[in-house]
Each structure stands twice: as C-alpha cells, then as structure tokens.
PDB file of C-alpha atoms and ligand atoms in Angstrom:
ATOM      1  CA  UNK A  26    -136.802 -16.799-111.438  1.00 91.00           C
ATOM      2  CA  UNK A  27    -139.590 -15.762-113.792  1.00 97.00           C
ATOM      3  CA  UNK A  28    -143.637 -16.075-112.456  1.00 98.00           C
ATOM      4  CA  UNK A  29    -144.485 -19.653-113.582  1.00 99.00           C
ATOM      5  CA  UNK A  30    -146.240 -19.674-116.896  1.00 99.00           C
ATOM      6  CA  UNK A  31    -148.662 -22.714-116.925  1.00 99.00           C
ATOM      7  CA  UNK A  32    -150.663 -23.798-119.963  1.00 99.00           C
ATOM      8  CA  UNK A  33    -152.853 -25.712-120.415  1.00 99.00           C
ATOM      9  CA  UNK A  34    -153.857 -28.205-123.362  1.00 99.00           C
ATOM     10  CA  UNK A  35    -157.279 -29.272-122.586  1.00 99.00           C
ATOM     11  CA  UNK A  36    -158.592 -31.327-126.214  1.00 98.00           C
ATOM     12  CA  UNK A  37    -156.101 -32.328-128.527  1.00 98.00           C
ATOM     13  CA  UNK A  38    -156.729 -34.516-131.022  1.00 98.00           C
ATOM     14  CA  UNK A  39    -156.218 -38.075-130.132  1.00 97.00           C
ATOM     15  CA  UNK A  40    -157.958 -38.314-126.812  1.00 98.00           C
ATOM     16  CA  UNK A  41    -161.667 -39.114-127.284  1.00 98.00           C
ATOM     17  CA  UNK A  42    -164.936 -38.546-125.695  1.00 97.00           C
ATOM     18  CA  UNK A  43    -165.160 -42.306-124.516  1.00 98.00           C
ATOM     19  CA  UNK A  44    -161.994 -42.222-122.526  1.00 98.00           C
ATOM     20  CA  UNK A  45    -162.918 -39.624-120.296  1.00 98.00           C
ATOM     21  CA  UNK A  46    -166.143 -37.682-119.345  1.00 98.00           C
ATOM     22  CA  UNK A  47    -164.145 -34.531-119.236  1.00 98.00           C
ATOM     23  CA  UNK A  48    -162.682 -33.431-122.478  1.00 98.00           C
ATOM     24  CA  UNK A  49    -164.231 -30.591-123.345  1.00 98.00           C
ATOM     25  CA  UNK A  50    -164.793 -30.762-127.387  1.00 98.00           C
ATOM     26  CA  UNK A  51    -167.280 -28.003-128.074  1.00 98.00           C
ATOM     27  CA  UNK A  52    -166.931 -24.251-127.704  1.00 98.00           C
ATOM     28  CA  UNK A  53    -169.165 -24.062-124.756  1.00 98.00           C
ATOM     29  CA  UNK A  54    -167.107 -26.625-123.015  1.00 98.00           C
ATOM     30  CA  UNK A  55    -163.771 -25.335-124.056  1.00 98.00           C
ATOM     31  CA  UNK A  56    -165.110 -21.810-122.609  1.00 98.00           C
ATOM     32  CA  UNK A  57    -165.782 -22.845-119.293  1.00 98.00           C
ATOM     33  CA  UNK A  58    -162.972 -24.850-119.022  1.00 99.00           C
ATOM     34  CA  UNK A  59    -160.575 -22.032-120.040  1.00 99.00           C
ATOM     35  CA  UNK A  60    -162.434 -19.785-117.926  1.00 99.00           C
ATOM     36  CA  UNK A  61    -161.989 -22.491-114.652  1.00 99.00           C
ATOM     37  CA  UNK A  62    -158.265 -23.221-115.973  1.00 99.00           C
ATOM     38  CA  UNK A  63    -157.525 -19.150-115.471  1.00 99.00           C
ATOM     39  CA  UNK A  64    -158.767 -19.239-112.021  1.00 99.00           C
ATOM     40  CA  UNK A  65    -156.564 -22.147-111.110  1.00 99.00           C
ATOM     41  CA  UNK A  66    -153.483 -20.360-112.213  1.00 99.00           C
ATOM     42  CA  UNK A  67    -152.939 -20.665-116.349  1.00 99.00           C
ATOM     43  CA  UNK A  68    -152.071 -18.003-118.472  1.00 99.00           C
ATOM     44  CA  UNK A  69    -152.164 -19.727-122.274  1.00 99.00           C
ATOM     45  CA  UNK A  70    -154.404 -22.276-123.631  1.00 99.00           C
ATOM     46  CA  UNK A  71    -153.336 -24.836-126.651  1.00 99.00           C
ATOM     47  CA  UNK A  72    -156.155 -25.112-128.667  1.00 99.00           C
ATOM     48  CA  UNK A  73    -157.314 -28.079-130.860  1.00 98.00           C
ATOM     49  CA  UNK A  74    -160.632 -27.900-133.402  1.00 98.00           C
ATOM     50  CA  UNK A  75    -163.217 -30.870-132.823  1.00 98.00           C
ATOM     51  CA  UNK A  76    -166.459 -31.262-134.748  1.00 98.00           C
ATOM     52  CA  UNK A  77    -169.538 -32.124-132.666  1.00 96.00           C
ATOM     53  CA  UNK A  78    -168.958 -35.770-132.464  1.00 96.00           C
ATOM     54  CA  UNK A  79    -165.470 -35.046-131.121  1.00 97.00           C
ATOM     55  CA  UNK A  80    -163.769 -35.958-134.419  1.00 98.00           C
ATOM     56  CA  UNK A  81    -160.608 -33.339-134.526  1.00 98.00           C
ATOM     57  CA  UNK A  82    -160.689 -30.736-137.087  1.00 98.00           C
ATOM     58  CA  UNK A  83    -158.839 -27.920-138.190  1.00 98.00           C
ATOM     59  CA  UNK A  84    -161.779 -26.258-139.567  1.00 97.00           C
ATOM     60  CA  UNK A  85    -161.246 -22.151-139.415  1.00 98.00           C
ATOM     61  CA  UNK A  86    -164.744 -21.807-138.651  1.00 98.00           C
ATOM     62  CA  UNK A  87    -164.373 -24.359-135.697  1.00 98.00           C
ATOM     63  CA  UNK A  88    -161.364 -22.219-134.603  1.00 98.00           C
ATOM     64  CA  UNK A  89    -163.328 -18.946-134.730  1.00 98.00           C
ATOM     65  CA  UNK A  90    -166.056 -20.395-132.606  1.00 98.00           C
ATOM     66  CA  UNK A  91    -163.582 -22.025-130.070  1.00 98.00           C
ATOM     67  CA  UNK A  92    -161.056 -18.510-129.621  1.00 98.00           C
ATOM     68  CA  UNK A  93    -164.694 -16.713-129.288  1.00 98.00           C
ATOM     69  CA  UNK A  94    -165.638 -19.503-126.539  1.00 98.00           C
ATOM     70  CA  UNK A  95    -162.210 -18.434-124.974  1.00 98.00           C
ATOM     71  CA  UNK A  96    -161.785 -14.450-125.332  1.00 98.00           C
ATOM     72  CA  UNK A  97    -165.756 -14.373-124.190  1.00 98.00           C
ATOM     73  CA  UNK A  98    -164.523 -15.682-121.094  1.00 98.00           C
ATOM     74  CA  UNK A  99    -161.417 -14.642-119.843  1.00 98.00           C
ATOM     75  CA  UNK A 100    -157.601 -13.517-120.907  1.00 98.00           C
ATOM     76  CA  UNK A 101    -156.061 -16.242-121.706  1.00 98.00           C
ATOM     77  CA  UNK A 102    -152.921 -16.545-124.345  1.00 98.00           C
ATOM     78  CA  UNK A 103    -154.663 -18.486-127.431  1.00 98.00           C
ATOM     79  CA  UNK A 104    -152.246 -20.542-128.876  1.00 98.00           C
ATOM     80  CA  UNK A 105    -153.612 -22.728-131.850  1.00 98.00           C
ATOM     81  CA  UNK A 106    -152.259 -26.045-132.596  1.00 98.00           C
ATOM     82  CA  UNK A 107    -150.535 -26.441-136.274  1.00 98.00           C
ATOM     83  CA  UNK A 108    -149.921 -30.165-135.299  1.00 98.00           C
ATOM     84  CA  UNK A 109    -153.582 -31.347-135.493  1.00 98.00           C
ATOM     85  CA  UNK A 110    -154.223 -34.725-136.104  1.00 98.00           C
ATOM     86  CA  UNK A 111    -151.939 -37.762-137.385  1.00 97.00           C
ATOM     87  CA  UNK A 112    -152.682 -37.740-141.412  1.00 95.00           C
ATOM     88  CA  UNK A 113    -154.195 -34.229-141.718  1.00 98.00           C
ATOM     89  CA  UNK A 114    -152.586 -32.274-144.669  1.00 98.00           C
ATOM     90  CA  UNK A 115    -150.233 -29.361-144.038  1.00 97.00           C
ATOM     91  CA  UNK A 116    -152.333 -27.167-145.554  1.00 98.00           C
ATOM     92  CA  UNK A 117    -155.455 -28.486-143.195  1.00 98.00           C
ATOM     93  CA  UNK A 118    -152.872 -28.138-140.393  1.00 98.00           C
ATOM     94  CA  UNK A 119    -152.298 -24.305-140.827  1.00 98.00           C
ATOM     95  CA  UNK A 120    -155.473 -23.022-142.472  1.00 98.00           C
ATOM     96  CA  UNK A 121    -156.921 -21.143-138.834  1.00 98.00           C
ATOM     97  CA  UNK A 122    -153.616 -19.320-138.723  1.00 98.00           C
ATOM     98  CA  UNK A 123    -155.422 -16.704-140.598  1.00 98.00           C
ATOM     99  CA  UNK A 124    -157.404 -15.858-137.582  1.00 98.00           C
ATOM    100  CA  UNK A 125    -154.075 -14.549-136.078  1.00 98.00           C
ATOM    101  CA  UNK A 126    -154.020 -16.188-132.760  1.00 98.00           C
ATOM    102  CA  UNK A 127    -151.330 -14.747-130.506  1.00 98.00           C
ATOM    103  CA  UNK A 128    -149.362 -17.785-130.521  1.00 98.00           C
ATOM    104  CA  UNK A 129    -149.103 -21.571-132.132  1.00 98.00           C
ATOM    105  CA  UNK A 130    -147.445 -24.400-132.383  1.00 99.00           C
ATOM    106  CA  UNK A 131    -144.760 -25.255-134.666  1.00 98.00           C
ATOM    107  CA  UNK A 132    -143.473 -29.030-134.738  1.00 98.00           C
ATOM    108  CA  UNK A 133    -139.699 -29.041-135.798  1.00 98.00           C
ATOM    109  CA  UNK A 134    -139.520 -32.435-137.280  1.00 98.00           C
ATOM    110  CA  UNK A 135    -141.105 -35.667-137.667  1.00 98.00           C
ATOM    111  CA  UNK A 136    -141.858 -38.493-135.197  1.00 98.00           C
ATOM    112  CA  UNK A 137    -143.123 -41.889-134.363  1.00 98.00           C
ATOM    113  CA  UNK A 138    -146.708 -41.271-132.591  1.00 98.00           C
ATOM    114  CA  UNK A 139    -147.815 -44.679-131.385  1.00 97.00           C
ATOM    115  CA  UNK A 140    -148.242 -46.594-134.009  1.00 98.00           C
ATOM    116  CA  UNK A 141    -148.360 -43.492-136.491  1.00 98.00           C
ATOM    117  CA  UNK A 142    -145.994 -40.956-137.686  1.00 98.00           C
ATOM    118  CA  UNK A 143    -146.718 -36.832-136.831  1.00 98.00           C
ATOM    119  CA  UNK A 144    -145.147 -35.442-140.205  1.00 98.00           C
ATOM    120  CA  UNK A 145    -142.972 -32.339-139.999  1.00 98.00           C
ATOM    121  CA  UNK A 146    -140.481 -32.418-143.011  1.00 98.00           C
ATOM    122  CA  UNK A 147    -138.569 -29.200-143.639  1.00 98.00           C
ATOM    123  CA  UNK A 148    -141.065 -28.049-146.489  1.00 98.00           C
ATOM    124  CA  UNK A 149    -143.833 -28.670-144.238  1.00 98.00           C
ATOM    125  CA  UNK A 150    -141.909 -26.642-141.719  1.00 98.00           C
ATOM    126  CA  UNK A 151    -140.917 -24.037-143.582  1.00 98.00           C
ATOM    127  CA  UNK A 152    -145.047 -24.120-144.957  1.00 98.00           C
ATOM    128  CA  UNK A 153    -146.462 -23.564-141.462  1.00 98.00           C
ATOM    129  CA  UNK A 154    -143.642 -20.650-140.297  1.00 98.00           C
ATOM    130  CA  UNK A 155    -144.087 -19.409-144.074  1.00 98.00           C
ATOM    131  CA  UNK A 156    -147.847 -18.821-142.780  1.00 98.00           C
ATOM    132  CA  UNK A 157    -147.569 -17.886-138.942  1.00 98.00           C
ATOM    133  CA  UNK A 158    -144.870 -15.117-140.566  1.00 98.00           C
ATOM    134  CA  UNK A 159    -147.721 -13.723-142.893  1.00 98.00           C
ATOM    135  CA  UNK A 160    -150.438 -13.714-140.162  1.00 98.00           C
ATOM    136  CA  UNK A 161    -147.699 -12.209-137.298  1.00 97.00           C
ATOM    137  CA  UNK A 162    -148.753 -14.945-135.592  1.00 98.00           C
ATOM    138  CA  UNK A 163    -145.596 -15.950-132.810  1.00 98.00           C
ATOM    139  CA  UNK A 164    -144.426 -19.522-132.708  1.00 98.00           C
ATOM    140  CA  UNK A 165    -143.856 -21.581-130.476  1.00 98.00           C
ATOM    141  CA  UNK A 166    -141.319 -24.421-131.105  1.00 99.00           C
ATOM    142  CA  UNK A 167    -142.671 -27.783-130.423  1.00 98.00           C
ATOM    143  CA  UNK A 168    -139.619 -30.489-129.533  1.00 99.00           C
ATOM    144  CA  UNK A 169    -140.657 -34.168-129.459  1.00 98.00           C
ATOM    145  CA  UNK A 170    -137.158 -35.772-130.072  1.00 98.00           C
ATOM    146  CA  UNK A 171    -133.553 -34.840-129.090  1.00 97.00           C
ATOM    147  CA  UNK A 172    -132.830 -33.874-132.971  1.00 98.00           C
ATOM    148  CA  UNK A 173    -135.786 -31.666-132.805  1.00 98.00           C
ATOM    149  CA  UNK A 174    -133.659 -28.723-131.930  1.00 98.00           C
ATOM    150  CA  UNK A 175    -131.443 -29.098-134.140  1.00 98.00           C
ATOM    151  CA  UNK A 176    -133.964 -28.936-136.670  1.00 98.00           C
ATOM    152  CA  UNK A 177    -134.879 -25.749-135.783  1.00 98.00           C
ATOM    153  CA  UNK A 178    -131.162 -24.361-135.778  1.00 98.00           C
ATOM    154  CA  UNK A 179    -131.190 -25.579-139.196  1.00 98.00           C
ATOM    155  CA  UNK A 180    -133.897 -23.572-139.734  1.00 98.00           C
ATOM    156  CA  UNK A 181    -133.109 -20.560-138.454  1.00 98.00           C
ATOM    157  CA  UNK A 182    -129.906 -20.405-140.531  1.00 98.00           C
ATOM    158  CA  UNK A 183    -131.977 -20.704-143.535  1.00 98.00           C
ATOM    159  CA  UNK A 184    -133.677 -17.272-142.161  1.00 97.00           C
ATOM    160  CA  UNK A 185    -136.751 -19.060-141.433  1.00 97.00           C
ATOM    161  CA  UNK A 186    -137.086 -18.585-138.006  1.00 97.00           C
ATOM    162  CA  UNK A 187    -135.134 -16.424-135.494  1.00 97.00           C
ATOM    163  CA  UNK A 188    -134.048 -16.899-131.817  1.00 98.00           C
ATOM    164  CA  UNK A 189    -134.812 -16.508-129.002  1.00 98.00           C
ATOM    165  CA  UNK A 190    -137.886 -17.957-128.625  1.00 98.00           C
ATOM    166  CA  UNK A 191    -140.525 -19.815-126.441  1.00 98.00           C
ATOM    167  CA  UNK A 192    -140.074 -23.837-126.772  1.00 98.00           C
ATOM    168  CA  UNK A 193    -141.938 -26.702-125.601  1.00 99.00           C
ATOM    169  CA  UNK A 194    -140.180 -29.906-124.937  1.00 99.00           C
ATOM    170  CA  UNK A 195    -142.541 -33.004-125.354  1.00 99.00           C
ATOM    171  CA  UNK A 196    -141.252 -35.654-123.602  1.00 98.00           C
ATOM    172  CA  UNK A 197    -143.103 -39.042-123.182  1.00 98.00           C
ATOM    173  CA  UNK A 198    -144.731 -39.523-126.363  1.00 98.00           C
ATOM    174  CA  UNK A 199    -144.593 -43.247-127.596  1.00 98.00           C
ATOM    175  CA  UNK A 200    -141.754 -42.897-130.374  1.00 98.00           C
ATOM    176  CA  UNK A 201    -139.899 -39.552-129.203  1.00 98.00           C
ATOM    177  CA  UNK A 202    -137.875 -39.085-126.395  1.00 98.00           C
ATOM    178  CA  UNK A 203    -138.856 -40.895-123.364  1.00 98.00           C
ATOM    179  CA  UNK A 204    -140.047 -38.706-120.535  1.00 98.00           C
ATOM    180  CA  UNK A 205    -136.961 -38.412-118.322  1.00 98.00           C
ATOM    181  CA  UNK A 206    -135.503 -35.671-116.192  1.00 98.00           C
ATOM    182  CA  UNK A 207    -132.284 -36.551-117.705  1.00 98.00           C
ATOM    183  CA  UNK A 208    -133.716 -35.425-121.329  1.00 98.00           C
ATOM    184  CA  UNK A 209    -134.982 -32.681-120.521  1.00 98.00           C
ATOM    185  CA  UNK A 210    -131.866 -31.359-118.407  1.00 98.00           C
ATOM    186  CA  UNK A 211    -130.247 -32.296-121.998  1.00 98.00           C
ATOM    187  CA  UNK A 212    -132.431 -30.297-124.308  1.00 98.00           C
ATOM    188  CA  UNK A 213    -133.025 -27.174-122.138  1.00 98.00           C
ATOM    189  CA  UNK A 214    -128.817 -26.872-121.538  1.00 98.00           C
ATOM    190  CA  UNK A 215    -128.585 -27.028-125.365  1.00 98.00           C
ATOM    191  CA  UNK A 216    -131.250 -24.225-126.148  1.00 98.00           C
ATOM    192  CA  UNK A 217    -129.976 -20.897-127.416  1.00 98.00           C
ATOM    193  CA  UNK A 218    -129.374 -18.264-125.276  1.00 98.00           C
ATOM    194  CA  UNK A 219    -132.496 -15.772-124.107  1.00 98.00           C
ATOM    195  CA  UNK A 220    -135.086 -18.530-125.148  1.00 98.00           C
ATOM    196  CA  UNK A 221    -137.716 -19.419-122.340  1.00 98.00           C
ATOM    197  CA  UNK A 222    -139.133 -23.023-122.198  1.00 98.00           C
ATOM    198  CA  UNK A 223    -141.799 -25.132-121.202  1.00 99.00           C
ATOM    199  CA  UNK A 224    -142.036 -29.279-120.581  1.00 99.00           C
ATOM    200  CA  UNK A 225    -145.491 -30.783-121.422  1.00 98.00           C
ATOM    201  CA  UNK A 226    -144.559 -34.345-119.742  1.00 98.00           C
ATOM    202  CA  UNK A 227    -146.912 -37.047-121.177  1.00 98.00           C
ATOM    203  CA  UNK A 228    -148.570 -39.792-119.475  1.00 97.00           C
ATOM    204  CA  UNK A 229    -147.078 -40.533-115.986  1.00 95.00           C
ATOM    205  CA  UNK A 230    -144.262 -38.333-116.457  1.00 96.00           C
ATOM    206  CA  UNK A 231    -146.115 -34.916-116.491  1.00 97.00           C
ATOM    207  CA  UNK A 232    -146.300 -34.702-112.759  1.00 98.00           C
ATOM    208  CA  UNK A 233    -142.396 -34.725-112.066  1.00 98.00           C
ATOM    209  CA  UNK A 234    -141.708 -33.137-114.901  1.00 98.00           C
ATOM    210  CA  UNK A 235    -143.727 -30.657-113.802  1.00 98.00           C
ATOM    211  CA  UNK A 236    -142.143 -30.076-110.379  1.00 98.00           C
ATOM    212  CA  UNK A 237    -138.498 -30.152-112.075  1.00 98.00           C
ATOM    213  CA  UNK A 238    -139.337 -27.266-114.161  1.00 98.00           C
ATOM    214  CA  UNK A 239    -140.964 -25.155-111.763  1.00 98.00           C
ATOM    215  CA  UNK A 240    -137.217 -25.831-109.727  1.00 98.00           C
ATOM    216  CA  UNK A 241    -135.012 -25.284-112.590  1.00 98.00           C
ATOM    217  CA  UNK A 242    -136.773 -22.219-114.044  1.00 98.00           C
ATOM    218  CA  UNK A 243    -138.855 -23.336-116.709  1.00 98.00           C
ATOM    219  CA  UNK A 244    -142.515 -23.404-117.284  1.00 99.00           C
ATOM    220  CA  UNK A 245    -145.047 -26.217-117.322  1.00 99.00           C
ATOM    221  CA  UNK A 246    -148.000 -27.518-119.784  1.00 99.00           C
ATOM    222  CA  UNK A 247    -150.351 -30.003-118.063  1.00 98.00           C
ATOM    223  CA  UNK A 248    -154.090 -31.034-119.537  1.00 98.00           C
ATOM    224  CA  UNK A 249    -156.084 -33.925-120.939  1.00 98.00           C
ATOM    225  CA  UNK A 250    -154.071 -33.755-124.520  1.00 98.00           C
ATOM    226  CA  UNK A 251    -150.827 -34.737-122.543  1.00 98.00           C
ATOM    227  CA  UNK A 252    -151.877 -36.705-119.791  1.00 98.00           C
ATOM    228  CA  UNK A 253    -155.804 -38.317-118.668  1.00 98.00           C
ATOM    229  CA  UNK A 254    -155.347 -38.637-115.276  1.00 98.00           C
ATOM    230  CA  UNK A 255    -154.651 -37.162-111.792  1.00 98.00           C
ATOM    231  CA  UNK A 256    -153.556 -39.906-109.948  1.00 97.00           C
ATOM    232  CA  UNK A 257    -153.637 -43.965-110.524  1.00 96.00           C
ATOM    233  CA  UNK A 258    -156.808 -44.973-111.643  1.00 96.00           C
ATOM    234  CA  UNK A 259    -158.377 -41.463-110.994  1.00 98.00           C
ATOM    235  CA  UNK A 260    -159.072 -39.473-114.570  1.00 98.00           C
ATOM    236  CA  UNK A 261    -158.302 -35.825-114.315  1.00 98.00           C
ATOM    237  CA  UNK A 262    -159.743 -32.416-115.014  1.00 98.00           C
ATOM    238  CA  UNK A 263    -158.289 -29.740-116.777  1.00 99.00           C
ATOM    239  CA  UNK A 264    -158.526 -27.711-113.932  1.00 99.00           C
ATOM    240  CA  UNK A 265    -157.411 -29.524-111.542  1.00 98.00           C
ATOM    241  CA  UNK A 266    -154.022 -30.586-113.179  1.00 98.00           C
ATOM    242  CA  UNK A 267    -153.101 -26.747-113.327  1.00 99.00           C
ATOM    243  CA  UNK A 268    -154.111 -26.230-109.942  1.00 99.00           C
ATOM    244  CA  UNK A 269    -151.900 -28.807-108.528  1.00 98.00           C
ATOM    245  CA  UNK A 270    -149.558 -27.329-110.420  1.00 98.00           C
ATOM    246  CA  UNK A 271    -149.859 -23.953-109.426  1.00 99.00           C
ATOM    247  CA  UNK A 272    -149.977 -25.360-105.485  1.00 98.00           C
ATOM    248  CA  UNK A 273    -146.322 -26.868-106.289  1.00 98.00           C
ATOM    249  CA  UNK A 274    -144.957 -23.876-107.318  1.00 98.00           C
ATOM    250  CA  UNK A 275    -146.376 -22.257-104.529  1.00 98.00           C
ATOM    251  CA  UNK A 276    -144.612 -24.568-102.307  1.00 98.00           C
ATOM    252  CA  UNK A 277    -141.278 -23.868-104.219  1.00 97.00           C
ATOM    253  CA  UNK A 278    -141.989 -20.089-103.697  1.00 97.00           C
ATOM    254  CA  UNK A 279    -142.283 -19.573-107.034  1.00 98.00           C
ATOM    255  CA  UNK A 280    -145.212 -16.842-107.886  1.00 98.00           C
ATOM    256  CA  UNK A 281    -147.779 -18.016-110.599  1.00 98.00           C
ATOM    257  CA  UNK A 282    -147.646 -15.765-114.257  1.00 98.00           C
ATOM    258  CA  UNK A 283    -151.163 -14.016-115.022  1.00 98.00           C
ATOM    259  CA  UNK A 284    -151.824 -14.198-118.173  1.00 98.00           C
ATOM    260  CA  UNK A 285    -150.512 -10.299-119.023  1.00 98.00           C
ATOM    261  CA  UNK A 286    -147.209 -11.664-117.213  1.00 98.00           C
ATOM    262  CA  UNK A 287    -146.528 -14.248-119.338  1.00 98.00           C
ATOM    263  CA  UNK A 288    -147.102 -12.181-122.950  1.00 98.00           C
ATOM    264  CA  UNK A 289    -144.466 -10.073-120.741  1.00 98.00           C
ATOM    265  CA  UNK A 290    -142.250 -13.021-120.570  1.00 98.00           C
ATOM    266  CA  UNK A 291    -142.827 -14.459-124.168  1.00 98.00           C
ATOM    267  CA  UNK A 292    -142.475 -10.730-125.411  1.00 97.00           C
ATOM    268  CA  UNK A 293    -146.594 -10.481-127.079  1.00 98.00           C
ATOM    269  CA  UNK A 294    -148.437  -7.797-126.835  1.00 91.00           C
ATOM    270  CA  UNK A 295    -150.257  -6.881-124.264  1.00 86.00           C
ATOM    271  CA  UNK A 296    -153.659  -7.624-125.094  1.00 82.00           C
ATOM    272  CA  UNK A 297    -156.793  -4.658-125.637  1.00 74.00           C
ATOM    273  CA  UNK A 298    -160.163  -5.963-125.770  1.00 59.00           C
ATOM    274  CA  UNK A 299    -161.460  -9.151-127.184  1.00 50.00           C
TER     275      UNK A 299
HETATM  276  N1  KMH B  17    -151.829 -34.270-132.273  1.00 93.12           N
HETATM  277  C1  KMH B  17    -150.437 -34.500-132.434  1.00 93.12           C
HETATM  278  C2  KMH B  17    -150.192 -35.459-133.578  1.00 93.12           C
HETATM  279  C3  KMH B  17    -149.449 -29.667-131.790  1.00 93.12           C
HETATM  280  O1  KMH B  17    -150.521 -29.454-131.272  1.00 93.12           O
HETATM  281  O2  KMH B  17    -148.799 -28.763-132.313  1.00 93.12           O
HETATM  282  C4  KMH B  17    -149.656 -33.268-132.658  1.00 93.12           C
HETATM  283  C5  KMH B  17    -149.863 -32.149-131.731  1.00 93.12           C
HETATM  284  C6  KMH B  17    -148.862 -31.055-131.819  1.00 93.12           C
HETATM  285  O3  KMH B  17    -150.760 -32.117-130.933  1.00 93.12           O
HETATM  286 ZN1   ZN B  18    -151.463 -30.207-129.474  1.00 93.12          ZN
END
C-alpha cells in the first residue's frame, strides 16, 4: 500500500467561531495550526478564506495572506477550496485560483447542504476547471453524492477533465450520501483505474471512515470543517484529529506520507522554496 496521505481541513466555511474555541480563522492561526498539523503526520492542507470576524471569504488577498501563513511555516500541499460558502458566486468561488496553489477543490455536482443547496451545475463546473486549467493549478475531485462521479465522467468526455486523478469522497453531509462504509466501498470500486482517493467522513462518521481507508488503501481527510469533535461531548483540535489518525495507521502498519511523498503519489511537483 501507498504511505497514508492525511489532510487536513482545519476552517471551512460553515463552522463558526462560537461553536468551538479552536477554529483557527486568521493567518496567524491557520499558520500554527498547519505547522502543528505537519508534525502530527499531514501532508496537504484544504484551505478556506475568513475575514477577521470569521465571516468566510474568498477574497484573493485573504488567500495570499493565509498560503503565506502556511509556506512560512512548513511544507505542506496547499490546496484551496473552490467550494466556499453556500450562495457565493462562481466567480467569487474561483477568483484565488490565480495564486496557483498546488492543488484545489473541484465539486462535481450539486447538493442538498442542510437546509441549503452547494451549487455545482456543469457550466459552473466547467467555469472552475476552465480556471484551475489556466492557472496549472491540479484538481482535486470533490464527490458528495453517488451521481457525483458520474458527473465527472461526463466531464471528462467533454475533454474537460482527464483521468486519473486524486478524489475525495464526502460522505455524511446532511443531503448527500450518508456516511456509510457501504458507500464508500461503492464509489471507490467504481473510480477509474490509476486514480488515488481520499474519504473526508463528516460528523460521527469520520472516525471509522477513517480507519476503513487506511485498511483498504485509501487516504483520509479529518479537521474542524468535517467534523467538531474528538470524542462525545469533547470538541476537537486540528491536530489532534490527524494525530489519531496517523496512530491508527500506525497500528495497521501502514507508514504515514510526508508531505514530498504525497506530491509523489498525487504526481505534483516536488516543491523548491516558498
Ligand atoms: N463549504 C461547502 C459548501 C470545498 O471546499 O470545495 C463546500 C466546500 C467544498 O467546502
Ligand atoms: Zn472545503
């Protein structure tokens, strides 16, 4: 089996400073928890813009300060977020993609969100990869919902997108696919062949999820975005969710991917310099 790639998604955008005292929503915080996240065992960070209030934002500027916060600190993969927020424009969405993070995120299709909707039509799609394309900025395919692959199949026949790639499968989010071992044993024996994947389990279901994919080969996204707490009634850190994470797979004899590893694995560059 490959070294375990674990990222980590420390922000996102619906979680807010009242819920827990450890979100880290400014540069300085995002910093030090990347830098604490790398010790613990993760090679890529999902990124998410927040003004100073915690409101989310896409903001380039907010993006430049946070990847500085990051690179300042330590090697992690930067992968942006094109998802941001529930009612953000597609053009607010993708605007930082012209600081040419290594990686981000690209959605492949729409989906209940709670109450909301997270809009990904095919234009808006097409938009974001359109964008990543012109910065060389590699995607990685977000899947929500069961159909969500085929979405991206479509896609790619279009010429849009090619594979193999490097997908996430979201499982647990109120109004996609529930977060089941039986789901994700679905999606991942559908994927294309060569592609490399990754289950960010939401809520109570990122822990097992977790431990299946370190035993069927996968890799694993844990953090605040996805999940707020470490056990029962106990709120989590960043840090300590990849930890744990990295102690499982040590367990399962499964060595832990530094961050040059992984852009091995998910065929980036190596990276010179800051
Ligand atoms: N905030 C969610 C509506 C992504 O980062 O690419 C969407 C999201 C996905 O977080
Ligand atoms: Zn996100």
């Amino acid at each position: 089996m490959q070294p375990l790639i674990i990222t980590v998604a420390p922000t996102g955008a619906e979680v807010t400073p009242d819920q827990t005292p450890h979100l880290p929503y400014t540069a300085e915080a995002l910093g030090e928890t990347a830098a604490a996240c790398r010790a613990a065992g993760a090679a890529m960070i999902h990124v998410h813009g927040r003004l100073a209030d915690g409101r989310a934002t896409q903001d380039v500027e907010t993006f430049r300060a946070f990847m500085a916060a990051v690179r300042a600190r330590c090697d992690l993969i930067v992968q942006f977020s094109t998802g941001g927020a529930l009612g953000m424009t597609p053009e607010e969405r993708a605007v930082a993609l012209e600081l040419g993070p290594e990686m981000a995120t690209l959605t492949c299709g729409s989906v209940n969100f709670g109450d909301g909707v997270f809009e990904n039509s095919f234009p808006i799609m097409r938009a974001i990869l359109a964008r990543m394309h012109e910065f060389g900025v590699v995607p990685e395919l977000e899947l929500f919902d069961l159909g969500h692959l085929d979405n991206a199949r479509r896609l790619e026949r279009e010429g849009a997108l090619s594979f193999p790639r490097h997908v996430d499968i979201v499982l647990g989010v109120p109004g996609g696919a529930e977060g089941s071992v039986e789901n994700l044993v679905d999606v991942v024996r559908r994927l294309p062949a060569g592609c490399t994947w990754s289950v960010a389990g939401i809520g109570r279901a990122q822990l097992q999820l977790a431990a299946t994919a370190i035993a069927m080969g996968g890799h694993v996204r844990v953090g605040l975005e996805d999940n707020l707490y470490y056990a029962k009634g106990r709120l989590a850190r960043n840090e300590e969710l990849v930890a744990r994470v990295a102690r499982l797979a040590g367990e399962l004899q499964r060595p832990v991917a530094t961050p040059q590893e992984a852009r091995e694995i998910l065929g980036l560059r190596p990276r010179t310099g800051s």
